[in-house]
Amino acid sequence: MPKKIIIDTDPGIDDAMAILFALCSPEVEVIGLTTIFGNVYTDLATQNALRLLEFAGRPQIPVAHGAARPLQVAFDQPAAFVHGQNGLGEIVLPTPIANADPRAAAQFIVDMIMANPGEITLVPVGPLTNIALALALEPRIATHVAEVVVMGGAAAVNGNVNPAAEANIWHDPHAADRVFTTDWPITMIGLDVTEKTIMQADYLAGLRRSRTGAFIDDIARFYLEFHQKAHDIYAAYTHDPSAIAYLVDPTLFTLQRGPIRVLCEGIGLGQTLWDRSGRQWGRPNAWSGRRPVKVGIDVDSTRLLALYQQRILAAD
Ligand code: RIB
Ligand code: CA
């Protein structure tokens, strides 16, 4: 049986690559997209989500519009320098015909999880505001969700916004700390593994043999230019698609458990502080009693890229 998933997303070039990967992988069934700010403002995230589903011929999948701003910090501004002003590398898809679901993202998440106990996997690949709001709306989702698989964080490596923080966590650290400290089954696919899998320009060009792959290569051009400027590689880190890859084939990843707290102030704001020690600490601390998070610490990048290529080339 495929895993029923809700992708909470800020599309976003790599979000689009992840959504299209999920839509052509039989191991998962996308039952909805919920949208959030981050790479773009939430309004555009919703429009892009609708556009992507219609591009993929899946207009019946609901899209629920999410929060417009973080819980407490201000929303700095979209990462247009990474994903383009339109969030899709300035590649234009037709104006969507479908409308968003009438429910807010948090309500949609609660409704889906509570109506399908034990069956829904949440896959946030943007800031965690909607997830925190859903927990506040109905705390019982913590015991009714199948799993939460987060693309975000940096457990034992530097961040990508600054040395401390990864973008999705940095945008809403209070939401992230609430999500990571909730007693539910959560897996973090962070920069520790997503920056180990690198899509080279010729790999992406090789995807052009399918219609979906040609679109991915088109939108990736802008993303490659960003990586060239920011990381001195004309290639792309595989952030959001790695979260989907974990659901399609968990054996791609090596995981280690430990509780996570998120810094919510100071120069390290948004840092995911992971206790990987397994120690019984002599004094109570901010990690005491917190449920361990499964953290990706290694990945078989060769197999992941082969899987992604195989799925995208077979998509259409
Ligand atoms: O740090 C990478 C994450 O931030 C990805 O989800 C990317 O889409 C951006 O949202
Ligand atoms: Ca994203």
mmCIF file of C-alpha atoms and ligand atoms in Angstrom:
data_model
loop_
_atom_site.group_PDB
_atom_site.id
_atom_site.type_symbol
_atom_site.label_atom_id
_atom_site.label_comp_id
_atom_site.label_asym_id
_atom_site.label_seq_id
_atom_site.Cartn_x
_atom_site.Cartn_y
_atom_site.Cartn_z
ATOM 1 C CA MET A 1 0.000 0.000 0.000
ATOM 2 C CA PRO A 2 1.402 3.452 -0.896
ATOM 3 C CA LYS A 3 2.126 5.850 1.980
ATOM 4 C CA LYS A 4 -0.462 8.641 1.988
ATOM 5 C CA ILE A 5 1.433 11.932 2.194
ATOM 6 C CA ILE A 6 0.751 15.630 2.588
ATOM 7 C CA ILE A 7 3.629 17.783 1.339
ATOM 8 C CA ASP A 8 3.837 21.157 3.086
ATOM 9 C CA THR A 9 5.732 23.228 0.581
ATOM 10 C CA ASP A 10 7.057 26.646 -0.511
ATOM 11 C CA PRO A 11 7.535 25.952 -4.261
ATOM 12 C CA GLY A 12 10.369 26.665 -5.005
ATOM 13 C CA ILE A 13 12.522 24.891 -7.568
ATOM 14 C CA ASP A 14 13.581 21.942 -5.415
ATOM 15 C CA ASP A 15 10.064 21.744 -3.975
ATOM 16 C CA ALA A 16 8.799 21.319 -7.560
ATOM 17 C CA MET A 17 11.414 18.628 -8.162
ATOM 18 C CA ALA A 18 10.212 16.846 -5.012
ATOM 19 C CA ILE A 19 6.497 17.138 -5.776
ATOM 20 C CA LEU A 20 6.942 15.766 -9.315
ATOM 21 C CA PHE A 21 9.111 12.933 -7.919
ATOM 22 C CA ALA A 22 6.377 12.023 -5.434
ATOM 23 C CA LEU A 23 3.668 12.136 -8.104
ATOM 24 C CA CYS A 24 5.487 9.542 -10.220
ATOM 25 C CA SER A 25 6.491 7.204 -7.374
ATOM 26 C CA PRO A 26 4.008 4.410 -6.605
ATOM 27 C CA GLU A 27 5.354 4.049 -3.061
ATOM 28 C CA VAL A 28 3.633 7.304 -2.085
ATOM 29 C CA GLU A 29 0.190 8.797 -2.707
ATOM 30 C CA VAL A 30 0.042 12.577 -2.548
ATOM 31 C CA ILE A 31 -3.317 13.328 -0.910
ATOM 32 C CA GLY A 32 -2.708 17.039 -0.669
ATOM 33 C CA LEU A 33 -0.305 19.949 -0.776
ATOM 34 C CA THR A 34 -0.291 22.668 1.871
ATOM 35 C CA THR A 35 1.543 25.880 1.189
ATOM 36 C CA ILE A 36 3.832 28.113 3.200
ATOM 37 C CA PHE A 37 6.058 31.173 2.773
ATOM 38 C CA GLY A 38 9.787 30.784 2.398
ATOM 39 C CA ASN A 39 11.092 30.589 -1.164
ATOM 40 C CA VAL A 40 8.087 32.739 -2.154
ATOM 41 C CA TYR A 41 5.184 34.445 -0.375
ATOM 42 C CA THR A 42 2.402 32.030 0.552
ATOM 43 C CA ASP A 43 0.024 33.370 -2.111
ATOM 44 C CA LEU A 44 2.523 32.521 -4.834
ATOM 45 C CA ALA A 45 3.324 29.193 -3.178
ATOM 46 C CA THR A 46 -0.356 28.285 -3.515
ATOM 47 C CA GLN A 47 -0.498 29.362 -7.164
ATOM 48 C CA ASN A 48 2.689 27.433 -7.928
ATOM 49 C CA ALA A 49 1.373 24.326 -6.185
ATOM 50 C CA LEU A 50 -1.806 24.486 -8.279
ATOM 51 C CA ARG A 51 0.256 25.071 -11.441
ATOM 52 C CA LEU A 52 2.520 22.092 -10.722
ATOM 53 C CA LEU A 53 -0.380 19.705 -10.110
ATOM 54 C CA GLU A 54 -2.029 20.805 -13.360
ATOM 55 C CA PHE A 55 1.289 20.436 -15.217
ATOM 56 C CA ALA A 56 1.439 16.867 -13.880
ATOM 57 C CA GLY A 57 -2.167 16.143 -14.870
ATOM 58 C CA ARG A 58 -3.254 15.820 -11.223
ATOM 59 C CA PRO A 59 -5.582 18.820 -10.747
ATOM 60 C CA GLN A 60 -7.819 16.825 -8.396
ATOM 61 C CA ILE A 61 -5.218 16.801 -5.614
ATOM 62 C CA PRO A 62 -6.249 19.512 -3.104
ATOM 63 C CA VAL A 63 -4.026 22.459 -2.276
ATOM 64 C CA ALA A 64 -4.644 24.212 1.057
ATOM 65 C CA HIS A 65 -3.292 27.715 1.581
ATOM 66 C CA GLY A 66 -1.076 28.175 4.644
ATOM 67 C CA ALA A 67 0.172 30.794 7.063
ATOM 68 C CA ALA A 68 1.414 34.095 5.668
ATOM 69 C CA ARG A 69 3.991 34.709 8.393
ATOM 70 C CA PRO A 70 6.003 32.950 11.103
ATOM 71 C CA LEU A 71 4.687 32.442 14.645
ATOM 72 C CA GLN A 72 6.850 35.110 16.253
ATOM 73 C CA VAL A 73 9.775 36.324 14.131
ATOM 74 C CA ALA A 74 9.190 38.576 11.126
ATOM 75 C CA PHE A 75 9.264 37.016 7.650
ATOM 76 C CA ASP A 76 12.384 38.482 6.154
ATOM 77 C CA GLN A 77 11.651 38.147 2.416
ATOM 78 C CA PRO A 78 11.356 35.353 -0.155
ATOM 79 C CA ALA A 79 14.534 33.743 -1.439
ATOM 80 C CA ALA A 80 14.060 35.115 -4.960
ATOM 81 C CA PHE A 81 17.845 35.067 -5.455
ATOM 82 C CA VAL A 82 17.672 31.288 -5.116
ATOM 83 C CA HIS A 83 14.390 30.359 -6.828
ATOM 84 C CA GLY A 84 13.579 33.407 -8.997
ATOM 85 C CA GLN A 85 10.850 36.003 -8.545
ATOM 86 C CA ASN A 86 8.193 33.492 -9.650
ATOM 87 C CA GLY A 87 9.648 30.688 -7.513
ATOM 88 C CA LEU A 88 10.156 28.391 -10.509
ATOM 89 C CA GLY A 89 13.379 29.769 -11.965
ATOM 90 C CA GLU A 90 11.364 32.287 -14.050
ATOM 91 C CA ILE A 91 9.911 29.414 -16.085
ATOM 92 C CA VAL A 92 6.212 30.191 -16.638
ATOM 93 C CA LEU A 93 3.485 27.576 -16.259
ATOM 94 C CA PRO A 94 -0.105 28.298 -17.314
ATOM 95 C CA THR A 95 -2.361 30.108 -14.856
ATOM 96 C CA PRO A 96 -4.048 27.378 -12.825
ATOM 97 C CA ILE A 97 -7.704 26.546 -13.458
ATOM 98 C CA ALA A 98 -8.374 24.931 -10.067
ATOM 99 C CA ASN A 99 -8.871 26.901 -6.860
ATOM 100 C CA ALA A 100 -7.325 26.189 -3.498
ATOM 101 C CA ASP A 101 -9.208 24.094 -0.947
ATOM 102 C CA PRO A 102 -11.435 26.346 1.182
ATOM 103 C CA ARG A 103 -9.716 25.178 4.376
ATOM 104 C CA ALA A 104 -6.557 26.724 5.798
ATOM 105 C CA ALA A 105 -3.513 24.446 5.677
ATOM 106 C CA ALA A 106 -3.555 23.716 9.408
ATOM 107 C CA GLN A 107 -7.222 22.711 9.298
ATOM 108 C CA PHE A 108 -6.652 20.562 6.202
ATOM 109 C CA ILE A 109 -3.743 18.774 7.927
ATOM 110 C CA VAL A 110 -5.851 18.151 11.061
ATOM 111 C CA ASP A 111 -8.866 16.938 9.065
ATOM 112 C CA MET A 112 -6.811 14.513 6.949
ATOM 113 C CA ILE A 113 -4.862 13.049 9.866
ATOM 114 C CA MET A 114 -7.822 12.698 12.225
ATOM 115 C CA ALA A 115 -9.976 11.101 9.493
ATOM 116 C CA ASN A 116 -7.218 8.598 8.614
ATOM 117 C CA PRO A 117 -5.581 7.633 11.939
ATOM 118 C CA GLY A 118 -2.142 6.093 11.490
ATOM 119 C CA GLU A 119 -2.177 6.506 7.719
ATOM 120 C CA ILE A 120 -0.952 10.024 6.883
ATOM 121 C CA THR A 121 2.709 11.041 6.641
ATOM 122 C CA LEU A 122 3.422 14.762 6.864
ATOM 123 C CA VAL A 123 6.306 15.908 4.645
ATOM 124 C CA PRO A 124 7.174 19.535 5.405
ATOM 125 C CA VAL A 125 9.801 20.867 3.002
ATOM 126 C CA GLY A 126 9.458 24.525 3.978
ATOM 127 C CA PRO A 127 9.203 26.483 7.232
ATOM 128 C CA LEU A 128 7.241 24.550 9.892
ATOM 129 C CA THR A 129 4.605 27.170 10.724
ATOM 130 C CA ASN A 130 1.615 25.194 9.378
ATOM 131 C CA ILE A 131 2.722 22.089 11.240
ATOM 132 C CA ALA A 132 2.968 23.974 14.532
ATOM 133 C CA LEU A 133 -0.426 25.591 13.915
ATOM 134 C CA ALA A 134 -1.964 22.171 13.197
ATOM 135 C CA LEU A 135 -0.549 20.856 16.497
ATOM 136 C CA ALA A 136 -2.053 23.827 18.337
ATOM 137 C CA LEU A 137 -5.401 23.306 16.598
ATOM 138 C CA GLU A 138 -5.553 19.566 17.389
ATOM 139 C CA PRO A 139 -2.743 18.158 19.586
ATOM 140 C CA ARG A 140 -4.027 14.626 18.973
ATOM 141 C CA ILE A 141 -2.513 14.654 15.482
ATOM 142 C CA ALA A 142 0.697 13.743 17.293
ATOM 143 C CA THR A 143 -0.726 10.316 18.105
ATOM 144 C CA HIS A 144 -2.688 9.901 14.877
ATOM 145 C CA VAL A 145 0.011 10.764 12.300
ATOM 146 C CA ALA A 146 2.014 7.930 10.744
ATOM 147 C CA GLU A 147 5.295 9.898 10.563
ATOM 148 C CA VAL A 148 6.622 13.411 10.049
ATOM 149 C CA VAL A 149 9.526 13.679 7.585
ATOM 150 C CA VAL A 150 11.089 17.146 7.617
ATOM 151 C CA MET A 151 13.443 18.528 5.020
ATOM 152 C CA GLY A 152 15.278 21.037 7.162
ATOM 153 C CA GLY A 153 17.890 21.609 9.793
ATOM 154 C CA ALA A 154 21.598 20.988 10.048
ATOM 155 C CA ALA A 155 22.497 18.577 12.842
ATOM 156 C CA ALA A 156 26.274 18.262 12.572
ATOM 157 C CA VAL A 157 27.128 20.620 9.694
ATOM 158 C CA ASN A 158 26.913 24.361 9.063
ATOM 159 C CA GLY A 159 23.637 25.944 8.022
ATOM 160 C CA ASN A 160 22.952 27.530 4.639
ATOM 161 C CA VAL A 161 21.515 30.870 5.749
ATOM 162 C CA ASN A 162 24.484 31.414 8.080
ATOM 163 C CA PRO A 163 26.918 29.094 9.851
ATOM 164 C CA ALA A 164 24.208 28.103 12.354
ATOM 165 C CA ALA A 165 20.870 27.861 10.570
ATOM 166 C CA GLU A 166 19.250 26.056 7.642
ATOM 167 C CA ALA A 167 16.622 28.118 5.751
ATOM 168 C CA ASN A 168 13.415 26.242 6.604
ATOM 169 C CA ILE A 169 14.191 26.290 10.335
ATOM 170 C CA TRP A 170 15.573 29.834 10.286
ATOM 171 C CA HIS A 171 12.361 31.219 8.787
ATOM 172 C CA ASP A 172 10.324 30.056 11.805
ATOM 173 C CA PRO A 173 12.463 28.750 14.678
ATOM 174 C CA HIS A 174 9.632 28.815 17.256
ATOM 175 C CA ALA A 175 7.486 26.589 15.018
ATOM 176 C CA ALA A 176 10.435 24.278 14.434
ATOM 177 C CA ASP A 177 11.178 23.913 18.146
ATOM 178 C CA ARG A 178 7.512 23.075 18.773
ATOM 179 C CA VAL A 179 7.585 20.459 15.998
ATOM 180 C CA PHE A 180 10.882 18.864 17.086
ATOM 181 C CA THR A 181 9.888 18.723 20.768
ATOM 182 C CA THR A 182 6.475 17.151 20.198
ATOM 183 C CA ASP A 183 6.141 13.491 21.172
ATOM 184 C CA TRP A 184 5.600 12.061 17.666
ATOM 185 C CA PRO A 185 7.600 10.002 15.122
ATOM 186 C CA ILE A 186 9.734 12.586 13.314
ATOM 187 C CA THR A 187 12.622 12.160 10.914
ATOM 188 C CA MET A 188 14.911 15.025 9.922
ATOM 189 C CA ILE A 189 16.409 14.982 6.419
ATOM 190 C CA GLY A 190 18.696 17.966 6.826
ATOM 191 C CA LEU A 191 21.747 19.478 5.191
ATOM 192 C CA ASP A 192 23.856 16.681 6.694
ATOM 193 C CA VAL A 193 22.515 14.482 3.886
ATOM 194 C CA THR A 194 20.923 16.834 1.333
ATOM 195 C CA GLU A 195 24.235 18.555 0.605
ATOM 196 C CA LYS A 196 25.856 15.158 0.039
ATOM 197 C CA THR A 197 23.664 14.450 -2.979
ATOM 198 C CA ILE A 198 24.559 16.775 -5.838
ATOM 199 C CA MET A 199 22.777 16.926 -9.188
ATOM 200 C CA GLN A 200 25.317 17.908 -11.838
ATOM 201 C CA ALA A 201 24.232 20.003 -14.855
ATOM 202 C CA ASP A 202 24.648 17.054 -17.230
ATOM 203 C CA TYR A 203 22.595 14.812 -14.927
ATOM 204 C CA LEU A 204 19.765 17.340 -15.031
ATOM 205 C CA ALA A 205 20.092 17.724 -18.821
ATOM 206 C CA GLY A 206 19.830 13.938 -19.080
ATOM 207 C CA LEU A 207 16.343 14.175 -17.580
ATOM 208 C CA ARG A 208 15.111 15.994 -20.688
ATOM 209 C CA ARG A 209 14.143 12.674 -22.269
ATOM 210 C CA SER A 210 10.769 13.005 -20.526
ATOM 211 C CA ARG A 211 8.376 15.968 -20.496
ATOM 212 C CA THR A 212 8.588 16.169 -16.703
ATOM 213 C CA GLY A 213 12.372 15.910 -16.864
ATOM 214 C CA ALA A 214 12.594 18.676 -19.465
ATOM 215 C CA PHE A 215 10.579 20.954 -17.153
ATOM 216 C CA ILE A 216 12.834 20.069 -14.214
ATOM 217 C CA ASP A 217 15.948 20.850 -16.254
ATOM 218 C CA ASP A 218 14.377 24.144 -17.373
ATOM 219 C CA ILE A 219 13.613 25.343 -13.838
ATOM 220 C CA ALA A 220 16.942 24.021 -12.543
ATOM 221 C CA ARG A 221 18.972 26.418 -14.724
ATOM 222 C CA PHE A 222 18.280 29.346 -12.341
ATOM 223 C CA TYR A 223 19.080 27.081 -9.361
ATOM 224 C CA LEU A 224 22.429 26.067 -10.918
ATOM 225 C CA GLU A 225 23.364 29.732 -11.362
ATOM 226 C CA PHE A 226 22.606 30.342 -7.665
ATOM 227 C CA HIS A 227 24.761 27.381 -6.645
ATOM 228 C CA GLN A 228 27.571 28.647 -8.852
ATOM 229 C CA LYS A 229 27.526 32.016 -7.054
ATOM 230 C CA ALA A 230 26.887 30.714 -3.519
ATOM 231 C CA HIS A 231 28.754 27.415 -3.479
ATOM 232 C CA ASP A 232 31.097 27.617 -6.487
ATOM 233 C CA ILE A 233 29.534 24.513 -8.036
ATOM 234 C CA TYR A 234 27.503 24.556 -11.262
ATOM 235 C CA ALA A 235 25.279 21.864 -9.795
ATOM 236 C CA ALA A 236 22.395 21.596 -7.317
ATOM 237 C CA TYR A 237 22.107 20.250 -3.798
ATOM 238 C CA THR A 238 19.245 17.756 -3.541
ATOM 239 C CA HIS A 239 17.257 19.209 -0.666
ATOM 240 C CA ASP A 240 13.496 18.594 -0.948
ATOM 241 C CA PRO A 241 13.650 15.534 -3.253
ATOM 242 C CA SER A 242 15.711 13.817 -0.528
ATOM 243 C CA ALA A 243 12.701 13.871 1.825
ATOM 244 C CA ILE A 244 10.624 12.072 -0.810
ATOM 245 C CA ALA A 245 13.487 9.666 -1.523
ATOM 246 C CA TYR A 246 13.478 8.708 2.174
ATOM 247 C CA LEU A 247 9.801 7.757 1.892
ATOM 248 C CA VAL A 248 10.323 5.864 -1.380
ATOM 249 C CA ASP A 249 13.380 3.957 -0.122
ATOM 250 C CA PRO A 250 14.427 4.521 3.521
ATOM 251 C CA THR A 251 17.448 2.233 3.007
ATOM 252 C CA LEU A 252 19.104 5.081 1.105
ATOM 253 C CA PHE A 253 19.756 6.810 4.420
ATOM 254 C CA THR A 254 21.726 6.140 7.598
ATOM 255 C CA LEU A 255 19.894 7.536 10.615
ATOM 256 C CA GLN A 256 20.932 8.297 14.180
ATOM 257 C CA ARG A 257 18.539 9.190 16.987
ATOM 258 C CA GLY A 258 18.693 12.035 19.458
ATOM 259 C CA PRO A 259 16.530 14.896 20.741
ATOM 260 C CA ILE A 260 16.667 18.263 18.973
ATOM 261 C CA ARG A 261 16.080 21.755 20.283
ATOM 262 C CA VAL A 262 15.986 24.853 18.084
ATOM 263 C CA LEU A 263 17.627 28.126 19.101
ATOM 264 C CA CYS A 264 14.992 30.872 19.059
ATOM 265 C CA GLU A 265 17.156 33.909 19.745
ATOM 266 C CA GLY A 266 20.627 35.299 19.360
ATOM 267 C CA ILE A 267 23.229 34.848 16.672
ATOM 268 C CA GLY A 268 22.413 31.137 16.397
ATOM 269 C CA LEU A 269 18.687 31.706 15.794
ATOM 270 C CA GLY A 270 17.310 28.714 13.860
ATOM 271 C CA GLN A 271 20.146 26.341 14.758
ATOM 272 C CA THR A 272 19.046 22.719 15.290
ATOM 273 C CA LEU A 273 20.922 21.673 18.430
ATOM 274 C CA TRP A 274 21.048 17.871 18.356
ATOM 275 C CA ASP A 275 22.034 15.669 21.289
ATOM 276 C CA ARG A 276 23.497 12.608 19.576
ATOM 277 C CA SER A 277 25.317 11.455 22.709
ATOM 278 C CA GLY A 278 22.710 9.063 24.086
ATOM 279 C CA ARG A 279 23.964 10.113 27.528
ATOM 280 C CA GLN A 280 21.993 10.202 30.779
ATOM 281 C CA TRP A 281 22.935 13.760 31.775
ATOM 282 C CA GLY A 282 23.674 14.444 35.454
ATOM 283 C CA ARG A 283 21.459 17.517 35.554
ATOM 284 C CA PRO A 284 18.119 18.239 33.829
ATOM 285 C CA ASN A 285 18.563 20.252 30.632
ATOM 286 C CA ALA A 286 16.506 21.569 27.688
ATOM 287 C CA TRP A 287 16.777 18.165 25.987
ATOM 288 C CA SER A 288 15.728 16.137 29.032
ATOM 289 C CA GLY A 289 12.710 13.937 28.420
ATOM 290 C CA ARG A 290 12.415 14.975 24.781
ATOM 291 C CA ARG A 291 11.625 12.224 22.265
ATOM 292 C CA PRO A 292 14.608 11.428 20.042
ATOM 293 C CA VAL A 293 14.413 12.562 16.416
ATOM 294 C CA LYS A 294 15.671 10.237 13.662
ATOM 295 C CA VAL A 295 18.375 12.315 11.946
ATOM 296 C CA GLY A 296 19.826 11.496 8.544
ATOM 297 C CA ILE A 297 23.614 11.393 8.899
ATOM 298 C CA ASP A 298 24.544 9.671 5.647
ATOM 299 C CA VAL A 299 23.028 8.839 2.276
ATOM 300 C CA ASP A 300 23.764 6.596 -0.705
ATOM 301 C CA SER A 301 23.729 9.492 -3.177
ATOM 302 C CA THR A 302 24.492 7.312 -6.194
ATOM 303 C CA ARG A 303 21.439 5.161 -5.572
ATOM 304 C CA LEU A 304 19.277 8.188 -4.772
ATOM 305 C CA LEU A 305 20.189 9.933 -8.037
ATOM 306 C CA ALA A 306 19.608 6.725 -10.013
ATOM 307 C CA LEU A 307 16.183 6.337 -8.394
ATOM 308 C CA TYR A 308 15.250 9.957 -9.108
ATOM 309 C CA GLN A 309 16.392 9.662 -12.726
ATOM 310 C CA GLN A 310 14.526 6.405 -13.266
ATOM 311 C CA ARG A 311 11.271 7.813 -11.863
ATOM 312 C CA ILE A 312 11.419 11.129 -13.734
ATOM 313 C CA LEU A 313 12.292 9.519 -17.079
ATOM 314 C CA ALA A 314 9.384 7.092 -16.664
ATOM 315 C CA ALA A 315 6.965 9.857 -15.665
ATOM 316 C CA ASP A 316 5.760 10.690 -19.215
HETATM 317 O O1 RIB B 1 17.514 24.840 2.898
HETATM 318 C C1 RIB B 1 16.852 24.217 1.830
HETATM 319 C C2 RIB B 1 15.369 24.360 1.978
HETATM 320 O O2 RIB B 1 15.009 25.744 1.940
HETATM 321 C C3 RIB B 1 14.587 23.707 0.828
HETATM 322 O O3 RIB B 1 13.343 23.288 1.299
HETATM 323 C C4 RIB B 1 14.404 24.844 -0.140
HETATM 324 O O4 RIB B 1 13.247 24.671 -0.961
HETATM 325 C C5 RIB B 1 14.193 25.990 0.795
HETATM 326 O O5 RIB B 1 12.824 25.972 1.205
HETATM 327 CA CA CA B 2 11.289 23.993 0.151
#
